[in-house]
Structures are given as structure tokens and as C-alpha cells.
Coordinates of C-alpha atoms in Angstrom, one line a residue:
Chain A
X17 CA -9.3 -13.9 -10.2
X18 CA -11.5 -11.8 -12.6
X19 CA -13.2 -12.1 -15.9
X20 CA -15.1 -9.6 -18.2
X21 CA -18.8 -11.6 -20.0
X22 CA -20.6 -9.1 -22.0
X23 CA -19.5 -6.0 -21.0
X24 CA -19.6 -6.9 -16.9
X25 CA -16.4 -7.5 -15.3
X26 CA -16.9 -10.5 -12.1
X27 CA -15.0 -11.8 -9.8
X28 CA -14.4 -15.3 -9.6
X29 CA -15.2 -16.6 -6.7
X30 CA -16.1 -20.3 -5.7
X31 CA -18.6 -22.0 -3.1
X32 CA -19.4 -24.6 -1.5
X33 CA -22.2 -27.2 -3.4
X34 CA -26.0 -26.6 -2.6
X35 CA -25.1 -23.8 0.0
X36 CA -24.8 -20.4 -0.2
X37 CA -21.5 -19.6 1.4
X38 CA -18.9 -18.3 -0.8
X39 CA -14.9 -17.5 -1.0
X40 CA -13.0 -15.1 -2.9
X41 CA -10.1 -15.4 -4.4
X42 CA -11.3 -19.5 -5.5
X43 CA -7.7 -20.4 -5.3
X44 CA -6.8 -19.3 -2.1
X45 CA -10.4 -20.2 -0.7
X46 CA -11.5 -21.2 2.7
X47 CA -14.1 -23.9 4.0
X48 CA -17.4 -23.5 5.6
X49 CA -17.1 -25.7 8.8
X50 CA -20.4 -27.1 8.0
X51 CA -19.1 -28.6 4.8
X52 CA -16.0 -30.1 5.1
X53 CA -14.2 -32.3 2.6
X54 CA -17.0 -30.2 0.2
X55 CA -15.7 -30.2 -3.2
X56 CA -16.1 -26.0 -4.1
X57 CA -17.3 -24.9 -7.4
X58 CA -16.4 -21.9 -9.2
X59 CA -18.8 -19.0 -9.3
X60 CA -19.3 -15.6 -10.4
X61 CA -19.6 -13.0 -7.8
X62 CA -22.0 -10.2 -7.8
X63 CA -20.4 -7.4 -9.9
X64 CA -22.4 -4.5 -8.1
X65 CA -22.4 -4.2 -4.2
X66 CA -22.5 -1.3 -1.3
X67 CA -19.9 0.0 0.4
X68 CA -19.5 -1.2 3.4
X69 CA -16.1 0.7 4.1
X70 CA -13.4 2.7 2.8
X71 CA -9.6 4.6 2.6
X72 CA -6.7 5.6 1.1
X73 CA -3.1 4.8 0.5
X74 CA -2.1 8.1 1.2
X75 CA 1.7 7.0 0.8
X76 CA 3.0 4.6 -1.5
X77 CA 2.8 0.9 -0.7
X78 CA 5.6 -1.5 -0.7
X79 CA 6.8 -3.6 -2.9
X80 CA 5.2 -6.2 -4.4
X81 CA 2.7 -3.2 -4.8
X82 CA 3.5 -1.1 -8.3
X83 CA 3.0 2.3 -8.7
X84 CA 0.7 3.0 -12.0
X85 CA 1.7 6.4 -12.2
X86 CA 5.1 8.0 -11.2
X87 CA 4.8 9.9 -8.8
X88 CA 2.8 7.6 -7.3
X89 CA -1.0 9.1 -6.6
X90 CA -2.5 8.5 -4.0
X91 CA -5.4 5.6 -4.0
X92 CA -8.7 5.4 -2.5
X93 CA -9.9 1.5 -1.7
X94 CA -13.2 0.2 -0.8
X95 CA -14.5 -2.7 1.1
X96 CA -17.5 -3.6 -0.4
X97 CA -20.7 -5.6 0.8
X98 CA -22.1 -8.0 -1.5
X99 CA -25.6 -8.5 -0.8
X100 CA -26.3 -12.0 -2.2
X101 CA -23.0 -13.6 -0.8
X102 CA -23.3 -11.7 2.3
X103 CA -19.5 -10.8 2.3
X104 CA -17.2 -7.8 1.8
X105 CA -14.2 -7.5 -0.6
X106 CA -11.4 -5.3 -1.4
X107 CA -10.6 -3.5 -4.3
X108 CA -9.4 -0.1 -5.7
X109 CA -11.5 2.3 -6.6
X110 CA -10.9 4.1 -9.9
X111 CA -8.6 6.6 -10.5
X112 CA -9.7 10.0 -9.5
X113 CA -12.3 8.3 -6.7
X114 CA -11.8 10.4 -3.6
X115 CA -13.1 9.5 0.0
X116 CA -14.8 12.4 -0.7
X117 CA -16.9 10.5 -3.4
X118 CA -18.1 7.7 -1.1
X119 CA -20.5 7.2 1.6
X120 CA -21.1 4.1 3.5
X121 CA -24.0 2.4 1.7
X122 CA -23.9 3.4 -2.0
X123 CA -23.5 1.5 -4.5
X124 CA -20.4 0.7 -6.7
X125 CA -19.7 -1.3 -9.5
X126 CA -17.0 -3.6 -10.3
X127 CA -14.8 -3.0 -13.9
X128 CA -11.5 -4.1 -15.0
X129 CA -8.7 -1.3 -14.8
X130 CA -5.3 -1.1 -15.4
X131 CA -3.1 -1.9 -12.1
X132 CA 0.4 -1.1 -13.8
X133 CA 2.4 -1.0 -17.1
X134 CA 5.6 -1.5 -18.3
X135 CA 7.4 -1.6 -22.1
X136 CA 5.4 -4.7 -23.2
X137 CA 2.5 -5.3 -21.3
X138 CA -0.8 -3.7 -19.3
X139 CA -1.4 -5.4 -16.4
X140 CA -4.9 -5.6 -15.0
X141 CA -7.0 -5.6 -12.0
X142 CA -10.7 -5.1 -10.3
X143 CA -11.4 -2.0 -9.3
X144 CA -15.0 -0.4 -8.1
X145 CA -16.4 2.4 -9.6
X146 CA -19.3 4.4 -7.8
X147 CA -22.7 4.3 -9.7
X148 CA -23.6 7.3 -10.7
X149 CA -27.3 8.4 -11.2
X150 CA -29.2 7.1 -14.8
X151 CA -25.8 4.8 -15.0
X152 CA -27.7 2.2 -11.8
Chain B
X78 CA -7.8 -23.8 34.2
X79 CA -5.3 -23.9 36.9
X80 CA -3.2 -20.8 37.5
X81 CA 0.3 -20.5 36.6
X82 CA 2.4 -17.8 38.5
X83 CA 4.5 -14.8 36.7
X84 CA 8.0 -15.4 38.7
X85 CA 10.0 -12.7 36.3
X86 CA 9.5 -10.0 33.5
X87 CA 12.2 -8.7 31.7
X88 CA 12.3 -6.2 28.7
X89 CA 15.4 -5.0 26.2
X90 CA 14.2 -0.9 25.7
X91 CA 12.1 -0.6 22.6
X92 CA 13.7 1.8 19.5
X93 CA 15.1 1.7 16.4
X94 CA 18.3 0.4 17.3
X95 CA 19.9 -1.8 14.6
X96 CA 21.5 -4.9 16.4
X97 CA 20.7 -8.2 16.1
X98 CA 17.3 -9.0 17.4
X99 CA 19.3 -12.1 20.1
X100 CA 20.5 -9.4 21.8
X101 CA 17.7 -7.5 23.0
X102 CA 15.8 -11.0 23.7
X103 CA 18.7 -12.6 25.5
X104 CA 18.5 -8.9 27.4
X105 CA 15.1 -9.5 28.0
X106 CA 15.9 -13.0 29.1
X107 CA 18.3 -12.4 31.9
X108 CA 16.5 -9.7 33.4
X109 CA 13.6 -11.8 34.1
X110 CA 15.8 -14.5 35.2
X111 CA 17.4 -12.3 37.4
X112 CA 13.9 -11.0 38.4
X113 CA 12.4 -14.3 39.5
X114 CA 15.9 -15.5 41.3
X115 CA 15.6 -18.6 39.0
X116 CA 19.1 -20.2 38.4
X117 CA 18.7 -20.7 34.5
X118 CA 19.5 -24.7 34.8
X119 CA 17.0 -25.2 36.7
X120 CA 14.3 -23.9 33.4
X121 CA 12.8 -27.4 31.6
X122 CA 11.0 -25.6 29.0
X123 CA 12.3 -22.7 26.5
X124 CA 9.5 -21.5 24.5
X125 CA 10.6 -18.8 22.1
X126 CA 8.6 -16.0 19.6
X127 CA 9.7 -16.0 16.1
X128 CA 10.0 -13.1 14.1
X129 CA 10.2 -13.9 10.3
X130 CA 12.4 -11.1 9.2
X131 CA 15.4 -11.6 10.6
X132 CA 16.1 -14.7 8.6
X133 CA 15.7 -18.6 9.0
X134 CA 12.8 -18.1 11.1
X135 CA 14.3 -15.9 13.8
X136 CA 17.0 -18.6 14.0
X137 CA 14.6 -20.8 15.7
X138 CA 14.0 -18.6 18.2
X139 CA 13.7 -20.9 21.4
X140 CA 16.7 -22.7 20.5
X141 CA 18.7 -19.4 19.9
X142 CA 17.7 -17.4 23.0
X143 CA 18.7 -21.1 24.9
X144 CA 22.0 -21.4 23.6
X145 CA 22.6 -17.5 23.8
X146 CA 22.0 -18.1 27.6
X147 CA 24.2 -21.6 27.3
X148 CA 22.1 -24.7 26.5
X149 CA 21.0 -26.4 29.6
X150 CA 19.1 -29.2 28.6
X151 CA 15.8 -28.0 28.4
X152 CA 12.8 -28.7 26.1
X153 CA 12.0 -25.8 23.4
X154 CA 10.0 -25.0 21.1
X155 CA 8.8 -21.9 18.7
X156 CA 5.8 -20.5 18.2
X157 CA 4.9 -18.1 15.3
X158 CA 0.8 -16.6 15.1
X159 CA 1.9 -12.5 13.6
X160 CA 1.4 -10.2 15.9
X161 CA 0.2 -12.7 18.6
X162 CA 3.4 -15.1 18.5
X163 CA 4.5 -13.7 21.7
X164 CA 1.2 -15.1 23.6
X165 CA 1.2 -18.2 21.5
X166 CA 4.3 -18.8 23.0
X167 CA 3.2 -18.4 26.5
X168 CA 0.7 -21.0 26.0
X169 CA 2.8 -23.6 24.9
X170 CA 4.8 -23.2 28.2
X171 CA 1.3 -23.1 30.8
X172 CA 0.5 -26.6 28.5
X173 CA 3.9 -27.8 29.3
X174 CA 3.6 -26.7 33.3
X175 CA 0.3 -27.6 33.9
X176 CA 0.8 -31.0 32.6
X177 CA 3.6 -31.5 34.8
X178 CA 6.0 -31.6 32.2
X179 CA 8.3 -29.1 33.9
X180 CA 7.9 -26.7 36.8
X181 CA 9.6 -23.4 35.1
X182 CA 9.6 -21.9 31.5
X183 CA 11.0 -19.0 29.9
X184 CA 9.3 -17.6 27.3
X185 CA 10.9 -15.1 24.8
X186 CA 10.4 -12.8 21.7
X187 CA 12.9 -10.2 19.8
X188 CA 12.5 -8.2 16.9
X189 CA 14.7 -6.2 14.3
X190 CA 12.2 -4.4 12.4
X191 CA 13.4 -2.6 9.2
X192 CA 12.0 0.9 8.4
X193 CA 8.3 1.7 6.7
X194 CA 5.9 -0.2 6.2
X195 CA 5.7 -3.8 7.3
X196 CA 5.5 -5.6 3.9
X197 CA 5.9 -9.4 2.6
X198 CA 8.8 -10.8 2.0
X199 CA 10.6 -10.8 -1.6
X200 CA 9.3 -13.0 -4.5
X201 CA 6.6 -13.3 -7.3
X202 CA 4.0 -15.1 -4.8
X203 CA 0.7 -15.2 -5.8
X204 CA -0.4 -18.1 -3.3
X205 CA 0.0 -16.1 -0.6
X206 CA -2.6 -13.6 0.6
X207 CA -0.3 -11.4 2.0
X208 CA 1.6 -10.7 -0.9
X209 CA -1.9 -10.3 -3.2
X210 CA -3.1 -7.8 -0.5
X211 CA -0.4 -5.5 -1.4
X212 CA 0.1 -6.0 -5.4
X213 CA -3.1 -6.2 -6.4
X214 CA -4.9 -4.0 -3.9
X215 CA -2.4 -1.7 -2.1
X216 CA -3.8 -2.5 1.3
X217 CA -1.3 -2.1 3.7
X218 CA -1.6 -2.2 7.4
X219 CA -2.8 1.1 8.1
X220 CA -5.5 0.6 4.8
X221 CA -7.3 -2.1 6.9
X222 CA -6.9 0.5 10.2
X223 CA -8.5 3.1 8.0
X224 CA -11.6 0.9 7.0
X225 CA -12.0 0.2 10.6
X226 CA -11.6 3.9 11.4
X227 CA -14.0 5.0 8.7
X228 CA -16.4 2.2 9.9
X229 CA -16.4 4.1 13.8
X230 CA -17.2 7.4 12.4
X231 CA -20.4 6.2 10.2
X232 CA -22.0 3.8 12.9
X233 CA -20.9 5.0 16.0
X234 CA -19.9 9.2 15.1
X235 CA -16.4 8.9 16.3
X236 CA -14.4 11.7 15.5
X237 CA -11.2 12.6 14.7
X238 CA -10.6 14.6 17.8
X239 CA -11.8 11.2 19.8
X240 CA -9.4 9.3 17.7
X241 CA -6.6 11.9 18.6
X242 CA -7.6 12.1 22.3
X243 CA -6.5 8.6 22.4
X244 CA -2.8 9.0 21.2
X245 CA -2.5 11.9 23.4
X246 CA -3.9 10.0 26.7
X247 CA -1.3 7.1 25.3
X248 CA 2.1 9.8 24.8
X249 CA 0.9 11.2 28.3
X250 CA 1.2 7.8 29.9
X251 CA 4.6 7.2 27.9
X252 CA 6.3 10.0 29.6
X253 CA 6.5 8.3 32.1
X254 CA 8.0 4.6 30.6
X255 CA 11.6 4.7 29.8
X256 CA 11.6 1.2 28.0
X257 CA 9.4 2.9 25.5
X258 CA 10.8 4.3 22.0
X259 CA 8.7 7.6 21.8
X260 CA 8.5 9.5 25.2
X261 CA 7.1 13.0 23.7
X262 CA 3.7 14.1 25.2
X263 CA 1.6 15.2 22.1
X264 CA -1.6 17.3 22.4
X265 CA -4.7 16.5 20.2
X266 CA -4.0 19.3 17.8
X267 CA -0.2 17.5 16.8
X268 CA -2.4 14.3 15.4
X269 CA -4.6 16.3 14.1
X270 CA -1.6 18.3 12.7
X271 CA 0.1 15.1 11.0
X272 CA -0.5 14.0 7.6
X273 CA -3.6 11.4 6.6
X274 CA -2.1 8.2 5.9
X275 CA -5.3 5.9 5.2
X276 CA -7.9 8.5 5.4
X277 CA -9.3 8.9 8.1
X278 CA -6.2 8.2 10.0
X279 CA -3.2 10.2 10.2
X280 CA 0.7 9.0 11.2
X281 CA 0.1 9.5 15.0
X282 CA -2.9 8.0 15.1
X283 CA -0.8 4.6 13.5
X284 CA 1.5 2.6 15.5
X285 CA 5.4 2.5 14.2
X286 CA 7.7 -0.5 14.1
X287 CA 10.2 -0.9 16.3
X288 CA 13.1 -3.1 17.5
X289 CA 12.9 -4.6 21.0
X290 CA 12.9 -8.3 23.5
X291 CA 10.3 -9.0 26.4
X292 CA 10.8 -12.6 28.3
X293 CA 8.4 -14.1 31.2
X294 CA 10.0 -16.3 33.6
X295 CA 6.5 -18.2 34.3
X296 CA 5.7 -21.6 36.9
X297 CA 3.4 -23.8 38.3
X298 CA 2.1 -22.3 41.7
X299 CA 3.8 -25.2 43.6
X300 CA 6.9 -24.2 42.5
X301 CA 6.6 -20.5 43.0
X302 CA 5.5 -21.8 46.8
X303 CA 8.5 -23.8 47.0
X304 CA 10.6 -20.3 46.6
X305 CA 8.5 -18.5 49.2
X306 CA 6.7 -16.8 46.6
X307 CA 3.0 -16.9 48.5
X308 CA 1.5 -14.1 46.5
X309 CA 2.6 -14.1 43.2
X310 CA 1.0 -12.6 40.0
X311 CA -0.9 -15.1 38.5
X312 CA -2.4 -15.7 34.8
X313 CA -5.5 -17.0 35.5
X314 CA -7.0 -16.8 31.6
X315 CA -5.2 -17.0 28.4
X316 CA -6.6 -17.2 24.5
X317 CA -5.3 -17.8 21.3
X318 CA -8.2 -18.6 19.8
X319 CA -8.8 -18.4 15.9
X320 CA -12.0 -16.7 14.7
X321 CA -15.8 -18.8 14.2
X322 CA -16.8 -18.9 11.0
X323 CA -18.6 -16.8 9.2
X324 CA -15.9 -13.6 10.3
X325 CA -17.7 -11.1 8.6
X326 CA -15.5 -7.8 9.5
X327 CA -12.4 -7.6 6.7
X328 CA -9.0 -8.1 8.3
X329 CA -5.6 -8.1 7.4
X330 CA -4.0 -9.5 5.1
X331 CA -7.9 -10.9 3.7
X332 CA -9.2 -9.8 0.2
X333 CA -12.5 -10.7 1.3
X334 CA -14.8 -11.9 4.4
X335 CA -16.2 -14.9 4.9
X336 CA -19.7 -15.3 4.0
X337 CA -22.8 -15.3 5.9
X338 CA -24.7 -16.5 3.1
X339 CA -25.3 -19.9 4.5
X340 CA -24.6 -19.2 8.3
X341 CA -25.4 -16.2 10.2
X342 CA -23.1 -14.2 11.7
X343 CA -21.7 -15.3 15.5
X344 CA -23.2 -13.4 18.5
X345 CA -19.9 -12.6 19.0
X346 CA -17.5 -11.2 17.5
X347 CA -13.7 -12.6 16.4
X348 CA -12.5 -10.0 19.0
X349 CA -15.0 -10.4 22.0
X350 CA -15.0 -13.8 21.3
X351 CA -10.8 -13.9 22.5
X352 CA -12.1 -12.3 25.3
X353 CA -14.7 -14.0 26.1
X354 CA -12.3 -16.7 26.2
X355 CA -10.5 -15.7 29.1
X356 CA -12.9 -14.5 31.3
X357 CA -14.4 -17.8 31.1
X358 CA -11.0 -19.6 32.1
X359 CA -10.4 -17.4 35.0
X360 CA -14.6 -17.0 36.2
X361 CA -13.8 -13.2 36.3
X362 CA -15.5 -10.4 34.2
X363 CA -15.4 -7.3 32.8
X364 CA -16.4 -5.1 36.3
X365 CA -13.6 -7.1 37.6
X366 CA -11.1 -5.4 35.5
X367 CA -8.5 -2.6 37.1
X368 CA -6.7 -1.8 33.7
X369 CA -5.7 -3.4 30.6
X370 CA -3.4 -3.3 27.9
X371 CA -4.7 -3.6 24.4
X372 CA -3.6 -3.3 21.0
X373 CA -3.4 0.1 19.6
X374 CA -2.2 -0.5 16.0
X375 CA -4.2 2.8 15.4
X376 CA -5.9 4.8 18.0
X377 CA -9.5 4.0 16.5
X378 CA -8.6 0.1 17.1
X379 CA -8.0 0.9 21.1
X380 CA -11.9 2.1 21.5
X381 CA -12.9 -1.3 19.9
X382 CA -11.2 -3.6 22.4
X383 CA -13.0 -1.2 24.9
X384 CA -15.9 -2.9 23.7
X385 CA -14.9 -6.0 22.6
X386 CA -13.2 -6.3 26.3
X387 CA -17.2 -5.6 27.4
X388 CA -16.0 -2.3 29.8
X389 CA -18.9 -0.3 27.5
X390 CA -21.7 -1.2 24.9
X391 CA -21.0 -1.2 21.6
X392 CA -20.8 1.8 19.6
X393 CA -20.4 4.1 23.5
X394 CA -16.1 3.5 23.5
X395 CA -15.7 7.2 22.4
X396 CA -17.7 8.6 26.0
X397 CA -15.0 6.6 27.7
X398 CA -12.0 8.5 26.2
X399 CA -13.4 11.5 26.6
X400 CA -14.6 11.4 30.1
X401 CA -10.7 10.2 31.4
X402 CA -12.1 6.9 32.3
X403 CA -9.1 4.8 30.5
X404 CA -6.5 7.7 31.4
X405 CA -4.6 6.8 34.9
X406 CA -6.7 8.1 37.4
X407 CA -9.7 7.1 36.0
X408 CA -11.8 4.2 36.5
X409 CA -10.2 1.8 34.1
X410 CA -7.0 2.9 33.1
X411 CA -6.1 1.5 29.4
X412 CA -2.1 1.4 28.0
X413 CA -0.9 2.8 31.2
X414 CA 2.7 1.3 29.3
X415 CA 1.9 4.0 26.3
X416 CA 0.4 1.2 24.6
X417 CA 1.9 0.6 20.5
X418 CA 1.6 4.4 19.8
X419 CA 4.8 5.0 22.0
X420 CA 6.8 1.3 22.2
X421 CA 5.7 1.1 17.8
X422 CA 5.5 -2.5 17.1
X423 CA 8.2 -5.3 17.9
X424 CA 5.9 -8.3 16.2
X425 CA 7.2 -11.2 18.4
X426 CA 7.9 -9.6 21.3
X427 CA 4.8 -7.4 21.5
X428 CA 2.0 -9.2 23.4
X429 CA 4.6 -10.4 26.2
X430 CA 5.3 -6.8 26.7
X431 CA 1.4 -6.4 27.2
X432 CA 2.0 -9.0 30.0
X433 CA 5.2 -7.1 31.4
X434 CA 3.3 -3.9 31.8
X435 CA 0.7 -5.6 33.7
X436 CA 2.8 -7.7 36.4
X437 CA 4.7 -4.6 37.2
X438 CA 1.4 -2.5 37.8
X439 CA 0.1 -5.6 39.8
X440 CA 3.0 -5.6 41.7
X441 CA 2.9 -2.3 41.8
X442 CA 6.5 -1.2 40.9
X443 CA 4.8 0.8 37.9
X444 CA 6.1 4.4 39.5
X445 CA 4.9 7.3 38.3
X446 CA 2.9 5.5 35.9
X447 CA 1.4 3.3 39.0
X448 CA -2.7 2.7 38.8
X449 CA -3.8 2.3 42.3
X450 CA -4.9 -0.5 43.7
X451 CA -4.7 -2.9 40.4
X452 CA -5.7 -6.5 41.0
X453 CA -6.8 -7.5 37.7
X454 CA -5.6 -6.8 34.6
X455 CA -6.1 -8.2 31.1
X456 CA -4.3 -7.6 27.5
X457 CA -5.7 -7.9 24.0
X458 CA -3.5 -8.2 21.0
X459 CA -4.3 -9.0 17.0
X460 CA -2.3 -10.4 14.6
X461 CA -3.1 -11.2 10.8
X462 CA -4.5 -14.1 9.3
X463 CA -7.1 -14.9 12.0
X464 CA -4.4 -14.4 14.9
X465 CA -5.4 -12.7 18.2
X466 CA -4.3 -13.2 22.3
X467 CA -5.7 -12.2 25.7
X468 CA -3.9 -12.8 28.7
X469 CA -5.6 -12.0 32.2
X470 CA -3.9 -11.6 35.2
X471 CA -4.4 -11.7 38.7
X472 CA -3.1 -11.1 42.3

């Protein structure tokens, strides 16, 4: 669902041939009415957007959710406009993120992050991270 | 569209009651039977809500609620759309009477809602949206409530105060409902006073979960004449409709919009557009409106269906709480029941308890929590992966 090419983490999206409409995650895509029977083609998404939304999970999820830290902290999560695909996605934000640290309209930046561990493995996900100033 | 009359309602009480969901819908069943002084052989179609937690898909529902009640021949079937199964339901049974396939249907939904959160069910399932939403992301419910919360306060400068003005006007209505589960008045300063769940919501600004049963006996109009029913609430517009693509606004259990990369955005919204849907079956409006009964999964969500509904511009739903113009008395009462802040959520049988609430005020047997006068009313409901119902109803 993600990748990481020289230093930038993407999502990997998919859309449909010749137009610009676009699905994320590819595998559980859906289809542009105008298009139907198109075959979609794997793409990566833009890995900076705005955000176009955002809260916490104040209280710990459900299972299949797993804490990364125990006690579980809270998490902050963003919806996040992408300009060139003209759609919004989920992620977490970063650890330590805040509502507090967000407005609606700055900019963010997708990295991979740990979602969980356990005795063998680190698991991973996307999460965004605000753009700071210089960092843009 | 034809009309089809409301001959019965019946509800099983909503709480947190821990008996197998058949009960409260069979409940439900009889006292709408009993309502609408239908003998239960004479009912051709059984159309029943499923939920999905109580095992094998609510024990296919129609068929369970139909031999709970003693089989009697007639057609069934089940219907499961989320949160909007209850509706879905109902419009399986006005195809089946306005096709002449039978003259009377009961339609039926139960829940037995575990506590917390609603969450997927057990297994390593990556196919499935809803489980991603959660493992990868954390977004429950109330995460997508919050985002739509947060989205009110930038554009529109909701606040929280508006957000808690809203539960309170709900828990003051509820006083007066005793099928509801939570029948405590709260002022704005107890929301405010309970903890933030998904920022910038807080618990009593979020619906609960709950177990309960609501059944409609429902008709042709030829039939109800032929009882000497001459005047009988009537649904007049009803919608299921899925979304038209590109849905730009993130919804549950979604990781991600569509995109409007290739297509621009519809004039209307997914949620006016369910309305829109049912004003144009029943060739009423908006100003027509006496009161509705929307879906109140948070508090923020009830001012959007005051919009999406058309009763205000966009952007203008907060003016409307704080003037008193959706509490009873006002103008346009909305959730005279209590709405999902004080029943809490039983998925299947939800939406046909928005349709309960509105025959008894159109009949007006609503009591203390009566609006005057009430003619038309209308109910909005949402339910996840591109689920949504209106039903609007007449007299």
C-alpha cells in the first residue's frame, strides 16, 4: 500500500488509463463510471498534500487496531487533500502531532512510521508529518 | 411514485438489555400488528433488517422474525445497507406493494449491540476496508465524526457550545420518550464537561450503541381503504440511493475519497442528493417540512442534514440551533424522539424508528413531546460504505 524511492515514502495508488481519476488503496480500488471495464494502472500518489481535516483517537481503538505504545497514547489523524488527484486520504500523523499542531490548509508530508511491534518484527505504516519551515 | 399507507408502528424500548435481538423485534412486530388490526396471516410479504453481529446474518432476519410470529406463508426477504438496512428494508416491501405483489408487509429490524466501540468482526482481513480503517489508521466511528466536526468549525465557525446546544435540545426532547435508553436532560456545560473523544467532539456529543426492535405494518392505499382507514399516514418519498461519483467528502469506513481529478465534483452532495431524492418522489419540498428526524451520530452531523435537508444554506445550520428553530416549539422541530443521542444506535432497527417517531407525531399521539399541527415529516439516516435513507411522510 506504500513504498519508500529515494528517501520519499508514496502511496500506491492506481488509476484509471489516460484520465486523471485515481483510487487509493489499488487493491481495494473503485471505478470511475466514465470508464468502465478500464483496466487501472498502478501509480504513485503525491507524497505532500494539505490538510483538509483532522482528529484524534482520544481512546483506544478496537481490535484489529494495535496499540504502539502501552498505555496506549492517544493519536491525532489527518485527512489530507491531494492536490494533483483531487482526493483526500487518511493517515496518522506522527507521534507527538497534536490537533494543536494543525490547521486546515497546511501542508504535510507523507513518511513511513512504525504502526506496532512485537518480539520479532516492526510493523509499518504511512503516516503525515506537518512541514515545517526551511524543511518545505 | 404511488403512496403506500403506514397501517402500524411498533417499537421494543431501546437500552442495553442483553437478550436476544428476536425478542425485541418480534416485540416490535406484534405491536405494530396489533396497531394496524392486521390479522398476521393475512401479511404476503416479510421484509426483515439484518444485523451482522448477532451471528449468521441476524438469523436471516425476515425469515426469523416470520417464524417467531408462526410462518404463514408469506414471501421474505432481508435486506442489509449498515446503518440504513432498516429503510432498505422498507423499500423492498413498497416494490413488492406497489407492484401488486401483495397488499400488506411487515417490515422489521433488531439489534444486540455489544459494548464500545462498533468494530469489525474478528480475523486477519485485509480485503476489507473496514477492517484496514481500524488497523492501519485507528479511525473509528467517532474519528470520521471528528473530521466532519473539525471541518464545521474552520468553514462555517461552529462551535463547541453550538455542537453542545444540540445534545441538550435532543436530552430535552428525550425526557419526554420512554422507549428511549437515556432520559437525562443535560445542559450545555455537562457536554462540554465530558471527555474529548475525537477532538473536537466529546462523549455526549457521540451517539452510544444500543439494543432495541422497530417494525412498520405498511399497505397499498387500497387496502388500507378497504379497513376504513380513509386518512392514513402515508410515505409519499423514499431513498436508498448510493452516492454519484466523484464523492469527495471522506466517509466511513473509506481510506480515501474519490477523485475529482477527471470529473468535477456533483452539484450536490452524497447527502442532499438522498434528499433530493425524495422530495422529487413526493413533489413536496423543503418549506413543506413540519419536523424531521435525522441522524445524529454526533451532534455536529445533525446541523449538516439541516442543510443537506435544504431548511438553511449551507454553512447557516448553527443560527438554527441557536435561535430554537429545531427545538419543539419552534418552526421546524428536529429529533422531537431525542434523536441517536438518547435511543444510541440499534444498526438495523434505527432508520425504521426514524419512521416510528414520525407517524406517531403525524398522528399526533406524540404526547408531551407532540409538534403541533405536523403534516409532513421526513427522516435522514447514513450508513457506511456509501449507505444512506430518507423516508418522507405525509398525512
Amino acid at each position: 500500500m506504500f513504498t519508500e524511492q529515494d528517501g520519499v515514502a508514496y502511496l500506491i495508488g492506481s488509476k484509471v488509463p489516460d484520465r486523471e481519476s485515481y483510487f487509493f488503496p489499488a487493491h481495494l480500488a473503485g471505478g470511475d463510471p466514465a470508464a468502465v471495464g478500464a483496466e487501472l494502472e498502478e501509480v504513485l500518489l503525491s507524497p505532500k498534500g494539505t490538510v483538509w481535516s483532522y482528529t484524534t483517537s482520544s481512546y483506544q481503538p478496537p481490535p484489529p487496531f494495535v496499540a504502539a505504545t502501552d498505555p496506549y497514547e492517544p493519536i491525532t489523524i489527518a485527512a489530507v487533500k491531494l492536490e494533483r488527484e483531487q482526493m483526500v486520504v487518511l493517515g496518522q500523523c506522527v507521534a507527538g502531532v497534536t490537533p494543536d499542531d494543525l490547521t486546515i490548509g497546511s501542508e504535510v508530508e507523507l513518511v513511513i512510521d512504525t504502526l506496532y511491534e512485537d518480539d520479532e518484527n516492526e510493523y509499518t505504516v504511512w503516516k503525515w508529518r506537518p512541514v515545517t519551515e526551511g524543511e518545505g | 411514485m404511488d403512496d403506500i399507507a403506514i397501517l402500524g408502528v411498533g417499537m421494543h424500548p431501546w437500552g442495553k438489555w442483553g437478550r436476544n435481538f428476536v425478542e425485541y423485534g418480534t416485540a416490535a412486530a406484534r405491536e405494530a400488528l396489533a396497531e394496524a388490526d392486521v390479522d398476521w396471516r393475512d401479511v404476503g410479504f416479510v421484509s426483515g433488517a439484518i444485523t451482522v453481529r448477532c451471528g449468521y446474518p441476524g438469523y436471516v432476519a425476515g425469515s426469523t422474525f416470520a417464524r417467531a410470529l408462526g410462518f404463514n406463508g408469506a414471501q421474505v426477504a432481508s435486506s442489509y445497507a449498515a446503518c440504513a438496512s432498516g429503510v432498505t428494508a422498507l423499500q423492498a416491501a413498497r416494490g413488492q406493494i406497489l407492484s401488486g405483489s401483495t397488499d400488506v408487509a411487515l417490515v422489521v429490524g433488531a439489534d444486540t449491540t455489544p459494548k464500545g466501540f462498533l468494530k469489525p468482526n474478528e480475523g486477519d482481513r485485509p480485503d476489507d476496508m473496514d477492517w484496514l480503517r481500524f488497523h492501519l489508521v485507528g479511525a473509528t466511528n467517532p474519528v470520521y465524526f471528528g473530521l466532519n466536526a473539525r471541518r464545521r468549525m474552520d468553514l462555517y465557525g461552529a462551535t463547541s457550545e453550538d455542537f453542545a446546544m444540540v445534545k441538550a435540545k435532543n436530552s430535552r426532547h428525550a425526557v419526554h420518550n420512554e422507549r428511549t435508553r437515556f432520559n437525562k436532560e443535560y445542559g450545555v456545560d455537562d457536554v462540554l464537561a465530558s471527555p474529548v473523544v475525537s477532538d473536537p467532539l466529546r462523549l455526549l456529543d457521540i451517539c452510544a450503541t444500543s439494543d432495541g426492535g422497530a417494525a412498520l405494518v405498511v399497505s397499498s392505499m387500497e387496502y388500507a381503504k378497504s379497513k376504513g382507514i380513509t386518512d392514513p399516514v402515508r410515505i409519499a418519498g423514499l431513498s436508498t440511493i448510493t452516492p454519484t461519483f466523484p464523492d469527495t467528502v471522506i466517509d466511513l469506513p473509506y481510506l480515501a475519497t474519490d477523485s475529482a481529478g477527471a470529473t468535477p465534483e456533483p452539484l450536490r452532495g452524497f447527502k442532499q442528493s438522498i434528499a433530493d431524492r425524495v422530495y422529487e418522489e413526493s413533489g413536496l419540498g423543503p418549506d413543506d417540512v413540519d419536523l424531521a428526524e435525522v441522524y445524529d451520530l454526533s451532534s455536529a452531523l445533525e446541523l449538516d442534514w439541516y442543510e443537506q435537508l435544504g431548511f438553511c444554506p449551507v454553512g447557516s445550520a448553527e443560527q438554527l440551533v441557536r435561535d430554537g428553530v429545531t427545538t419543539i416549539g419552534g418552526r421546524l422541530p428536529v429529533n422531537p424522539s431525542g434523536g441517536l443521542g438518547a435511543f444510541g444506535e440499534a444498526v438495523p432497527a434505527q432508520a425504521l424508528a426514524q419512521v416510528c417517531e414520525l407517524t406517531w407525531q403525524l398522528r399526533g399521539q406524540a404526547g408531551p413531546r407532540q409538534v403541533e399541527g405536523a403534516k409532513v415529516g421526513i427522516s435522514a439516516n447514513q450508513g457506511l460504505f456509501g449507505h444512506g435513507s430518507s423516508v418522507l411522510v405525509r398525512r
